[in-house]
XYZ file of C-alpha atoms in Angstrom:
688
model
C -5.253 49.945 -43.740
C -2.300 48.092 -42.166
C -2.310 44.278 -42.278
C -0.911 41.797 -39.754
C 1.152 40.306 -42.604
C 2.879 43.652 -43.344
C 6.687 43.690 -43.018
C 8.066 45.291 -39.857
C 9.739 48.009 -41.911
C 6.217 49.406 -42.475
C 6.244 50.593 -38.819
C 6.952 54.324 -38.713
C 10.446 55.061 -37.438
C 11.680 51.453 -37.802
C 14.516 51.578 -40.359
C 16.417 49.016 -42.414
C 19.195 48.595 -39.832
C 16.747 47.813 -37.009
C 14.713 45.600 -39.333
C 17.838 43.505 -40.027
C 18.461 43.171 -36.289
C 14.890 42.024 -35.621
C 15.175 39.537 -38.504
C 17.855 37.770 -36.436
C 15.145 37.083 -33.813
C 12.938 35.600 -36.545
C 10.798 38.764 -36.650
C 9.956 39.767 -40.227
C 6.268 40.784 -40.091
C 3.792 42.344 -37.645
C 2.447 38.827 -37.059
C 5.905 37.733 -35.945
C 5.904 40.633 -33.460
C 2.625 39.529 -31.845
C 4.090 36.012 -31.472
C 7.216 37.469 -29.825
C 6.033 36.808 -26.282
C 7.400 38.282 -23.023
C 9.835 36.191 -21.021
C 8.714 37.822 -17.751
C 6.514 40.584 -16.338
C 6.818 43.545 -13.981
C 3.989 44.556 -11.654
C 3.312 48.299 -11.906
C -0.423 47.929 -11.346
C -0.348 49.358 -7.800
C 1.771 51.584 -5.588
C 3.434 49.780 -2.676
C 3.839 51.641 0.662
C 7.467 51.644 1.841
C 6.323 49.967 5.057
C 5.381 46.909 2.926
C 8.623 46.830 0.885
C 10.579 43.542 0.840
C 14.287 43.266 0.100
C 15.007 42.003 -3.479
C 11.373 42.610 -4.544
C 10.528 44.809 -7.540
C 7.978 47.435 -6.468
C 6.441 50.733 -7.595
C 6.547 53.574 -5.041
C 5.313 57.164 -5.080
C 7.378 59.427 -2.787
C 8.569 62.990 -2.228
C 12.062 64.256 -3.081
C 13.808 65.486 0.082
C 17.223 66.345 -1.345
C 19.846 65.314 -3.894
C 23.562 64.885 -3.555
C 26.455 64.220 -5.917
C 29.149 62.079 -4.308
C 32.515 63.539 -5.422
C 34.642 60.463 -5.966
C 36.501 58.909 -8.897
C 33.230 57.210 -9.891
C 30.711 59.985 -9.242
C 27.252 59.019 -8.019
C 23.968 60.896 -7.958
C 21.962 60.257 -4.778
C 18.289 61.181 -4.524
C 16.774 60.974 -1.019
C 13.016 60.244 -0.894
C 10.439 59.906 1.894
C 6.716 59.275 2.388
C 4.153 60.878 4.722
C 5.105 58.418 7.506
C 8.762 59.531 7.212
C 9.803 56.120 5.732
C 12.869 56.676 3.546
C 14.301 55.365 0.253
C 17.538 56.292 -1.521
C 17.815 56.280 -5.341
C 21.418 55.690 -6.391
C 22.632 56.483 -9.949
C 26.149 55.435 -10.981
C 25.721 57.056 -14.399
C 23.726 60.253 -14.810
C 23.384 63.393 -16.895
C 23.205 67.045 -15.946
C 19.582 67.032 -17.141
C 18.700 64.249 -14.664
C 20.372 66.126 -11.837
C 18.432 69.298 -12.611
C 15.095 67.412 -12.907
C 15.282 66.144 -9.303
C 13.885 69.107 -7.344
C 13.128 69.108 -3.630
C 9.409 68.814 -2.918
C 8.531 67.169 -6.252
C 6.556 63.869 -6.310
C 8.275 60.934 -8.032
C 7.135 57.441 -9.020
C 9.990 54.956 -8.994
C 10.075 51.282 -9.999
C 12.958 48.934 -9.264
C 14.452 46.259 -7.039
C 14.657 47.138 -3.343
C 18.126 46.641 -1.829
C 19.483 47.142 1.675
C 22.231 49.794 1.779
C 24.335 51.365 4.550
C 21.654 54.005 5.234
C 18.564 51.826 4.704
C 16.455 50.933 1.647
C 17.846 51.736 -1.814
C 17.048 51.363 -5.521
C 19.843 51.451 -8.097
C 19.098 53.042 -11.488
C 15.318 52.633 -11.164
C 12.788 53.535 -13.824
C 11.154 56.780 -12.669
C 8.697 59.571 -13.580
C 8.378 62.934 -11.831
C 4.583 63.012 -11.821
C 4.338 66.494 -10.303
C 6.055 67.753 -13.502
C 3.270 66.102 -15.582
C 5.472 63.205 -16.759
C 3.472 60.082 -17.752
C 2.956 57.985 -14.584
C 4.489 54.506 -14.351
C 1.230 53.086 -12.979
C -0.251 50.663 -15.544
C -3.608 48.829 -15.788
C -2.026 45.411 -16.550
C 1.252 43.659 -15.841
C 4.153 45.096 -17.852
C 5.754 42.695 -20.383
C 9.536 42.330 -20.616
C 10.606 41.012 -24.027
C 13.677 39.127 -25.278
C 15.848 41.659 -27.119
C 18.672 41.804 -29.632
C 21.584 44.234 -29.855
C 20.544 47.795 -30.649
C 16.884 47.398 -29.623
C 15.619 48.849 -26.335
C 12.836 47.422 -24.175
C 10.718 50.565 -24.666
C 11.004 50.353 -28.462
C 10.116 46.663 -28.488
C 7.028 47.327 -26.314
C 6.004 50.153 -28.637
C 6.294 48.006 -31.786
C 4.521 45.009 -30.233
C 1.676 47.246 -29.015
C 1.313 48.749 -32.498
C 1.153 45.219 -33.933
C -1.467 44.235 -31.331
C -3.589 47.204 -32.424
C -3.396 45.926 -36.008
C -4.259 42.409 -34.751
C -7.494 43.744 -33.189
C -8.697 44.772 -36.644
C -7.299 41.730 -38.521
C -8.589 38.292 -39.364
C -6.193 35.621 -38.105
C -6.647 32.081 -39.404
C -7.625 30.052 -36.342
C -8.303 26.564 -37.650
C -7.071 25.177 -34.333
C -10.029 26.800 -32.545
C -12.338 24.913 -34.929
C -10.878 21.484 -34.197
C -10.797 22.094 -30.424
C -14.496 23.072 -30.616
C -13.637 26.268 -28.707
C -12.604 24.291 -25.626
C -9.530 26.539 -25.383
C -9.107 30.315 -25.672
C -8.940 31.705 -29.210
C -5.568 32.550 -30.740
C -6.254 36.297 -30.445
C -7.431 36.082 -26.824
C -4.360 34.007 -25.869
C -1.976 36.505 -27.457
C -3.610 39.584 -25.897
C -3.635 37.959 -22.464
C 0.013 36.876 -22.619
C 1.233 40.307 -23.747
C -0.782 42.174 -21.087
C -2.064 39.866 -18.318
C -4.267 41.317 -15.570
C -2.807 41.373 -12.099
C -5.280 38.689 -10.976
C -4.020 36.212 -13.622
C -2.252 33.159 -12.193
C 1.373 34.289 -12.541
C 2.700 31.049 -11.039
C 1.051 29.163 -13.915
C 2.393 31.668 -16.470
C 5.954 31.397 -15.094
C 5.700 27.582 -15.333
C 4.201 27.758 -18.874
C 1.121 25.934 -17.565
C -1.439 28.720 -18.183
C -4.251 27.672 -20.515
C -3.382 30.487 -22.960
C 0.224 29.259 -23.160
C -0.836 25.628 -23.455
C -3.156 26.574 -26.307
C -0.235 28.119 -28.258
C 2.211 25.345 -27.318
C -0.148 22.577 -28.461
C -0.778 24.371 -31.758
C 2.976 24.780 -32.361
C 3.808 21.160 -31.474
C 0.886 19.919 -33.582
C 1.984 22.079 -36.537
C 5.527 20.679 -36.427
C 4.055 17.181 -36.416
C 1.714 18.210 -39.241
C 4.726 19.168 -41.391
C 6.288 15.785 -40.785
C 3.018 13.929 -41.394
C 2.516 15.821 -44.684
C 6.009 14.688 -45.683
C 5.171 11.123 -44.683
C 1.904 11.230 -46.647
C 3.655 12.617 -49.738
C 6.374 9.967 -49.506
C 3.822 7.167 -49.120
C 2.322 8.265 -52.432
C 5.618 7.762 -54.282
C 6.387 4.677 -56.349
C 8.670 2.083 -54.787
C 9.676 -1.536 -55.324
C 7.527 -3.842 -53.177
C 9.681 -6.795 -52.088
C 8.343 -10.338 -52.368
C 9.361 -11.790 -49.024
C 11.534 -14.882 -49.395
C 13.194 -16.618 -46.467
C 15.653 -18.863 -48.362
C 18.753 -16.769 -47.609
C 17.371 -15.588 -44.253
C 16.995 -19.181 -43.046
C 20.528 -20.010 -44.212
C 21.882 -17.002 -42.300
C 19.875 -17.918 -39.215
C 21.330 -21.459 -39.254
C 24.883 -20.117 -39.589
C 24.691 -17.817 -36.548
C 26.393 -18.931 -33.343
C 23.823 -17.037 -31.252
C 20.045 -16.751 -31.053
C 18.219 -13.565 -31.978
C 16.543 -11.803 -29.077
C 12.761 -11.390 -29.115
C 13.245 -7.672 -29.726
C 15.494 -8.311 -32.760
C 12.973 -10.797 -34.214
C 10.140 -8.306 -33.696
C 12.083 -5.516 -35.430
C 12.916 -7.790 -38.416
C 9.189 -8.573 -38.830
C 8.268 -4.866 -38.675
C 10.871 -4.034 -41.330
C 9.829 -6.931 -43.579
C 6.209 -5.794 -43.388
C 7.281 -2.353 -44.698
C 9.539 -3.818 -47.409
C 6.622 -5.859 -48.778
C 4.501 -2.710 -49.101
C 4.119 -0.635 -52.273
C 4.686 2.448 -50.099
C 8.342 3.421 -49.424
C 9.543 2.517 -45.943
C 11.116 5.152 -43.724
C 11.797 3.399 -40.450
C 13.974 4.369 -37.518
C 15.744 1.436 -35.854
C 17.038 2.392 -32.463
C 18.638 0.400 -29.718
C 21.137 0.783 -26.938
C 24.861 0.189 -27.386
C 25.419 -3.524 -28.068
C 21.730 -4.373 -28.601
C 22.442 -5.918 -32.025
C 21.181 -3.508 -34.691
C 23.681 -4.733 -37.295
C 22.208 -8.229 -37.619
C 18.702 -6.724 -37.971
C 20.017 -4.576 -40.852
C 21.587 -7.688 -42.438
C 18.211 -9.454 -42.520
C 16.698 -6.362 -44.193
C 19.307 -6.186 -46.958
C 18.995 -9.934 -47.576
C 15.389 -9.297 -48.652
C 16.692 -6.755 -51.209
C 19.150 -9.351 -52.531
C 16.424 -12.038 -52.688
C 14.467 -9.635 -54.955
C 17.546 -8.951 -57.131
C 17.805 -5.334 -55.902
C 20.746 -3.420 -54.449
C 21.097 -2.212 -50.858
C 23.394 0.631 -49.741
C 24.723 1.067 -46.205
C 26.111 4.523 -45.397
C 28.187 5.300 -42.289
C 29.471 8.714 -41.125
C 33.143 7.690 -40.631
C 35.599 5.368 -42.329
C 36.198 3.518 -39.057
C 32.495 2.704 -38.793
C 32.183 1.930 -42.530
C 35.144 -0.475 -42.273
C 33.589 -2.095 -39.222
C 30.366 -2.617 -41.196
C 32.333 -4.061 -44.105
C 33.957 -6.551 -41.750
C 30.686 -7.501 -40.006
C 28.550 -7.715 -43.149
C 31.233 -9.753 -44.951
C 31.327 -12.162 -42.026
C 27.540 -12.663 -42.209
C 27.137 -12.668 -46.025
C 30.242 -14.576 -47.174
C 28.598 -17.989 -46.869
C 25.590 -16.713 -48.870
C 27.779 -15.750 -51.868
C 26.588 -12.128 -51.834
C 28.975 -9.693 -53.542
C 29.834 -6.601 -51.467
C 31.320 -3.352 -52.804
C 33.025 -0.756 -50.594
C 33.529 2.961 -51.294
C 35.452 5.488 -49.235
C 37.326 8.734 -49.766
C 40.722 7.168 -49.037
C 40.675 4.623 -51.884
C 43.097 5.032 -54.768
C 41.787 5.580 -58.295
C 42.137 1.933 -59.333
C 40.319 0.554 -56.259
C 37.573 3.124 -56.660
C 37.104 2.361 -60.375
C 36.801 -1.382 -59.660
C 34.247 -0.871 -56.883
C 32.190 1.601 -58.941
C 32.088 -0.883 -61.820
C 30.668 -3.573 -59.492
C 28.009 -1.105 -58.282
C 27.017 0.173 -61.725
C 26.738 -3.313 -63.263
C 24.602 -4.525 -60.349
C 27.075 -7.326 -59.636
C 27.506 -5.915 -56.121
C 24.156 -6.324 -54.402
C 25.377 -4.780 -51.148
C 27.283 -1.478 -51.175
C 28.935 -0.124 -48.029
C 30.570 3.281 -47.745
C 30.909 6.745 -46.314
C 29.837 10.091 -47.812
C 31.563 8.849 -50.987
C 28.355 6.926 -51.819
C 26.285 9.956 -52.732
C 28.837 11.616 -55.031
C 27.634 12.296 -58.582
C 30.047 9.813 -60.158
C 28.516 6.852 -58.247
C 25.769 5.092 -60.216
C 23.611 2.175 -59.024
C 21.886 -0.342 -61.292
C 18.795 -0.829 -59.124
C 19.058 0.679 -55.641
C 15.970 -0.229 -53.610
C 17.054 -0.156 -49.952
C 19.120 2.521 -48.192
C 20.413 1.880 -44.661
C 21.880 4.894 -42.890
C 23.815 4.361 -39.676
C 24.165 7.059 -37.027
C 21.601 9.028 -39.055
C 21.846 12.197 -36.904
C 25.392 12.748 -38.234
C 24.117 13.243 -41.785
C 22.371 16.321 -43.133
C 19.004 16.090 -44.838
C 20.451 16.909 -48.260
C 23.073 14.178 -47.929
C 20.395 11.569 -47.304
C 18.290 12.906 -50.175
C 21.184 12.818 -52.631
C 21.679 9.095 -51.950
C 17.983 8.181 -52.262
C 17.796 10.100 -55.559
C 20.206 7.568 -57.091
C 17.350 5.055 -57.175
C 14.941 4.694 -60.127
C 11.964 4.331 -57.770
C 11.916 5.817 -54.255
C 13.971 3.354 -52.172
C 12.975 1.947 -48.807
C 14.979 3.640 -46.033
C 16.121 2.215 -42.723
C 17.856 4.761 -40.481
C 19.702 3.459 -37.439
C 21.010 5.070 -34.301
C 22.926 3.635 -31.369
C 21.988 6.726 -29.367
C 18.556 5.963 -27.924
C 16.117 8.787 -28.632
C 13.797 9.920 -25.820
C 10.122 9.287 -26.530
C 9.330 13.021 -26.561
C 11.855 13.611 -29.375
C 10.596 10.594 -31.311
C 7.010 11.913 -31.103
C 7.944 15.433 -32.219
C 11.096 15.429 -34.310
C 10.711 11.974 -35.874
C 6.914 11.919 -36.257
C 7.297 11.074 -39.961
C 9.272 7.905 -39.206
C 7.906 4.550 -38.165
C 9.963 3.339 -35.235
C 11.380 -0.043 -34.238
C 13.090 -0.344 -30.882
C 15.484 -3.086 -29.775
C 14.725 -2.786 -26.085
C 16.694 -5.763 -24.745
C 20.351 -6.741 -24.775
C 21.610 -10.137 -25.966
C 21.955 -12.674 -23.114
C 25.361 -12.723 -21.440
C 26.091 -9.103 -22.268
C 28.166 -7.690 -19.388
C 27.090 -4.510 -17.609
C 30.017 -2.111 -17.445
C 31.043 -0.903 -13.989
C 31.531 2.886 -14.068
C 33.858 4.772 -11.720
C 34.530 8.530 -11.431
C 38.129 9.445 -10.585
C 39.890 12.793 -10.156
C 42.642 13.646 -12.677
C 44.977 14.054 -9.690
C 44.873 10.247 -9.200
C 46.058 9.500 -12.750
C 49.213 7.727 -11.529
C 47.075 5.080 -9.759
C 45.812 3.918 -13.152
C 49.257 2.738 -14.282
C 49.113 -0.311 -11.984
C 45.504 -1.000 -13.031
C 46.517 -0.973 -16.716
C 49.453 -3.322 -16.046
C 47.213 -5.813 -14.240
C 44.565 -5.852 -16.986
C 47.231 -6.221 -19.654
C 48.845 -9.096 -17.713
C 45.426 -10.793 -17.781
C 45.594 -10.626 -21.587
C 43.022 -7.870 -22.037
C 43.214 -4.486 -23.778
C 42.614 -0.876 -22.798
C 41.299 2.350 -24.367
C 42.448 5.743 -23.069
C 40.329 8.543 -24.581
C 41.494 12.187 -24.650
C 39.090 15.120 -24.975
C 39.375 18.885 -25.214
C 36.795 21.667 -25.022
C 37.961 23.259 -28.283
C 36.682 21.720 -31.513
C 40.212 21.740 -32.911
C 41.590 18.467 -34.178
C 45.112 19.905 -33.813
C 44.524 20.590 -30.110
C 42.922 17.176 -29.606
C 45.974 15.570 -31.187
C 48.280 17.614 -28.953
C 46.374 16.470 -25.874
C 46.576 12.849 -27.062
C 50.315 13.205 -27.736
C 50.994 14.443 -24.170
C 49.003 11.551 -22.723
C 50.707 9.126 -25.130
C 54.173 10.312 -23.981
C 53.152 9.973 -20.316
C 51.766 6.454 -20.755
C 54.610 5.268 -23.015
C 57.246 6.310 -20.486
C 55.357 4.682 -17.588
C 54.357 1.500 -19.453
C 57.496 0.682 -21.442
C 56.786 -3.055 -21.371
C 53.417 -2.540 -23.156
C 52.621 -1.741 -26.773
C 51.053 1.750 -26.533
C 49.747 3.310 -29.775
C 47.971 6.588 -30.479
C 45.107 7.275 -32.936
C 43.547 10.673 -33.693
C 41.827 12.634 -36.448
C 45.019 14.136 -37.896
C 46.324 10.731 -39.004
C 45.678 9.575 -42.570
C 42.743 7.239 -43.106
C 45.013 4.366 -44.048
C 47.134 4.847 -40.888
C 43.976 4.812 -38.749
C 42.780 1.630 -40.440
C 46.106 -0.141 -39.798
C 46.046 0.870 -36.109
C 42.456 -0.260 -35.624
C 43.175 -3.565 -37.340
C 46.209 -4.159 -35.094
C 44.125 -3.332 -32.021
C 41.358 -5.717 -33.110
C 43.962 -8.467 -33.601
C 45.387 -7.913 -30.091
C 48.747 -6.535 -31.280
C 48.239 -3.335 -29.232
C 47.822 -3.375 -25.440
C 46.753 0.239 -24.928
C 45.136 2.522 -27.504
C 45.341 6.268 -26.801
C 42.560 7.865 -28.829
C 40.454 10.950 -29.389
C 36.687 10.454 -29.673
C 37.130 8.958 -33.187
C 36.421 5.598 -31.525
C 33.022 6.743 -30.214
C 31.012 4.470 -32.512
C 31.556 1.362 -34.568
C 34.594 -0.089 -32.849
C 34.014 -3.669 -31.743
C 36.880 -5.278 -29.838
C 35.482 -7.875 -27.382
C 38.901 -8.273 -25.719
C 38.957 -4.603 -24.572
C 37.748 -4.440 -20.956
C 38.963 -1.087 -19.619
C 37.926 2.344 -20.890
C 39.521 5.477 -19.388
C 38.053 8.842 -20.425
C 40.094 11.941 -19.611
C 38.241 15.170 -18.703
C 34.941 13.341 -18.917
C 33.135 16.389 -17.479
C 33.527 18.028 -20.907
C 31.387 15.471 -22.738
C 27.632 14.995 -22.907
C 25.912 11.993 -21.368
C 25.080 10.306 -24.666
C 28.667 10.600 -25.926
C 30.076 9.198 -22.682
C 27.577 6.323 -22.856
C 28.679 5.628 -26.440
C 32.353 5.578 -25.421
C 31.583 3.289 -22.485
C 29.876 0.968 -24.960
C 33.231 0.177 -26.585
C 33.969 -2.135 -23.627
C 31.850 -4.901 -22.094
C 31.540 -6.641 -25.484
C 33.158 -9.875 -24.368
C 32.600 -12.286 -21.491
C 35.047 -10.522 -19.134
C 33.890 -7.946 -16.584
C 34.632 -4.448 -17.886
C 35.229 -1.088 -16.249
C 34.859 2.488 -17.478
C 36.822 5.108 -15.508
C 35.605 8.686 -15.955
C 38.450 11.026 -15.020
C 37.527 14.603 -14.182
C 39.176 17.927 -13.361
C 38.113 19.512 -10.057
C 36.154 21.550 -9.225
C 33.136 20.043 -11.000
C 30.107 22.122 -11.951
C 26.721 20.946 -10.670
C 25.776 19.872 -14.207
C 28.979 17.814 -14.582
C 28.404 16.180 -11.167
C 24.892 15.223 -12.291
C 26.132 13.713 -15.569
C 28.857 11.609 -13.945
C 26.496 10.408 -11.201
C 23.862 9.349 -13.766
C 26.479 7.277 -15.623
C 27.750 5.703 -12.396
C 24.213 4.667 -11.479
C 22.887 3.372 -14.810
C 23.731 1.459 -17.983
C 20.259 2.092 -19.453
C 20.799 4.097 -22.632
C 17.147 5.170 -22.878
C 17.139 6.617 -19.364
C 20.510 8.270 -20.022
C 19.211 9.783 -23.280
C 16.205 11.264 -21.439
C 18.456 12.801 -18.778
C 20.764 14.140 -21.510
C 17.775 15.789 -23.171
C 16.724 17.384 -19.880
C 20.230 18.676 -19.175
C 21.232 19.895 -22.646
C 17.996 20.459 -24.568
C 16.896 19.162 -27.989
C 19.150 21.438 -30.074
C 22.293 19.941 -28.537
C 21.011 16.380 -28.647
C 19.929 16.445 -32.287
C 23.069 18.219 -33.507
C 23.440 21.049 -36.002
C 21.995 19.022 -38.853
C 18.622 18.823 -37.124
C 18.350 22.143 -35.246
C 15.791 23.477 -37.710
C 13.393 20.942 -36.271
C 14.415 21.340 -32.648
C 14.090 25.137 -32.340
C 10.568 26.296 -31.644
C 9.079 29.711 -30.935
C 7.129 28.957 -27.756
C 7.072 25.196 -27.179
C 9.892 23.351 -25.443
C 10.070 19.607 -26.034
C 11.471 18.868 -22.570
C 9.194 21.163 -20.575
C 6.070 20.472 -22.636
C 6.498 16.723 -23.222
C 3.243 16.087 -21.334
C 1.350 17.901 -24.138
C 2.820 15.848 -27.005
C 0.104 13.193 -26.993
C -2.593 15.860 -27.223
C -0.590 17.626 -29.957
C -0.402 14.322 -31.853
C -4.192 14.029 -31.763
C -4.640 17.536 -33.182
C -1.900 17.091 -35.825
C -3.914 14.189 -37.277
C -6.970 16.496 -37.363
C -4.888 19.202 -39.068
C -3.935 16.703 -41.768
C -7.621 16.663 -42.769
C -7.714 20.474 -43.152
C -7.656 22.384 -46.442
C -4.287 23.234 -47.980
C -4.979 26.902 -47.128
C -5.492 26.159 -43.416
C -2.423 23.902 -43.313
C -0.263 26.546 -45.009
C -1.450 29.223 -42.561
C -0.409 27.021 -39.628
C 2.975 26.058 -41.117
C 3.801 29.653 -42.115
C 2.926 30.814 -38.601
C 5.080 28.346 -36.675
C 7.886 27.182 -38.968
C 10.389 29.657 -40.391
C 10.638 29.461 -44.144
C 14.366 28.701 -44.118
C 13.743 25.681 -41.849
C 11.026 23.975 -43.869
C 13.655 22.105 -45.935
C 14.354 19.972 -42.840
C 11.052 18.255 -43.569
C 11.964 17.260 -47.143
C 13.726 14.000 -46.378
């Protein structure tokens, strides 16, 4: 007897080649087929009289064949003229046809035809409709329920997909399907089986408006289970991590008080609250995994400094990992500035160091002399050994893969506390679903005196007007960024674009020091340029998006972004955040190439209207979806079978309630849920 867990290759007539194609859709078993839901439906449940036909509507008609005609032109057409008993007429037009089709259309025969009604020169038409000649005993098109239309892959027809799904549904009727969710909802929602059968073959009287909007109770039942299962996976990870051994810090404020006294600014209430939340975790015997998020310029760095001071007070090591050398260098500069007066030894590791420098820094790390270690990906290489790593701080965490983070934490004797930071605010819906295993601290206020950046959109055709603007700002003693972008992900092309802009600006601003920085330069060259810019030796820096994060030059007050329509909202907001860091009023000019798409117009308008990173992040999520926002490293979490984090955000709270209930279930029930909703190759995203 067939089982719902059987592989799809067990279906008669479905060969290895087709099986491989279906695997690309995530379909490996008969159960996967029953969860492969239609993306729309056709209504063939009744025959529509031609007198009731509407233009652009899909309808099923039953008519008589009056005559056929082949139009003799370069692109031959087969025309089939039909009529009903009231002499209403319809023309079937075929641009591609066979001799068999032509012979099958016989005057006087009765035909059922389904398709979209169009208005032609001679009246109503259907082009390449689905049809059956019922008077020749062909199976009628009339169906008892709405007809599902499924997402397909290359080499698989709609008819074949329907056939395979229907075979799988027949097996489902006779199969037991673990439905733990029905138990915890106390049958307040439809069962899993009932939901699936309804969504594959809804009756005509079902609320199609609800189904199209994914608001039908049967869809909501599946969506909530999927969202809850994803959260369950993360909560299981969190529970397993909490059971690991870690070093509980004894909180000591000696160094913290010294640092606080040395600061020339006061911490905001939000920063103080976040420091307390982190300290509470550090004092626990359970390993911390906390997400620290805040808008551009909200002051995450100083919060991280207070965290690592607690590690130093307990004679442990703390590691800070950044995705780029520019950002790592910036951290080195900032952390040194804060920690110098506390006599805390800092080590720095990057890929561009020479052998001697690297050996010296690694010796400081291995001996434990360096209590604070800052670096790039170089930190998690096998040759790097820590004496007693107990706190890991990861900046711009979404730019690191899961395995990269794991390889750094594995360098600790006991599971280290982890603080992951992002300057890209994460919408609440993503935090609740994708980061459900992390505790979250939010810096939701900016330091006093922080300038809001004025944002202006300007057509590329007005580029020459910016020359005078740049001269004026430079005469006032302030500096300028000019950022170049390209659609292609080619560093060579980006550099070429920057070079053309650099030549244009250099020739028009000969009295200014104009310098270019891009990804093709060596790391040491980039460092020299950035240092010169920070020290005010460069008036105008022409750059690719390498300056997106980590660059802190308070004297820079003008940001110009070329072809801004090609970048996402969050990235543009990050770039804009490179200015407005001093006391002077700052401007960000978003240049664009006409004509703008509707999406690009929306993005630029949102940036012109708001400096609120959290609102911008939410809009970015709505416009681009979770896969784009999270990046390739996190797409295993973002891609779901039925649920959509943006569309279904209103169900996340309910899903959170049920995920906690699922955590109480048996291992067997939990496994059944996870195997159903999370592809095996994606489960490793939950290991960090």
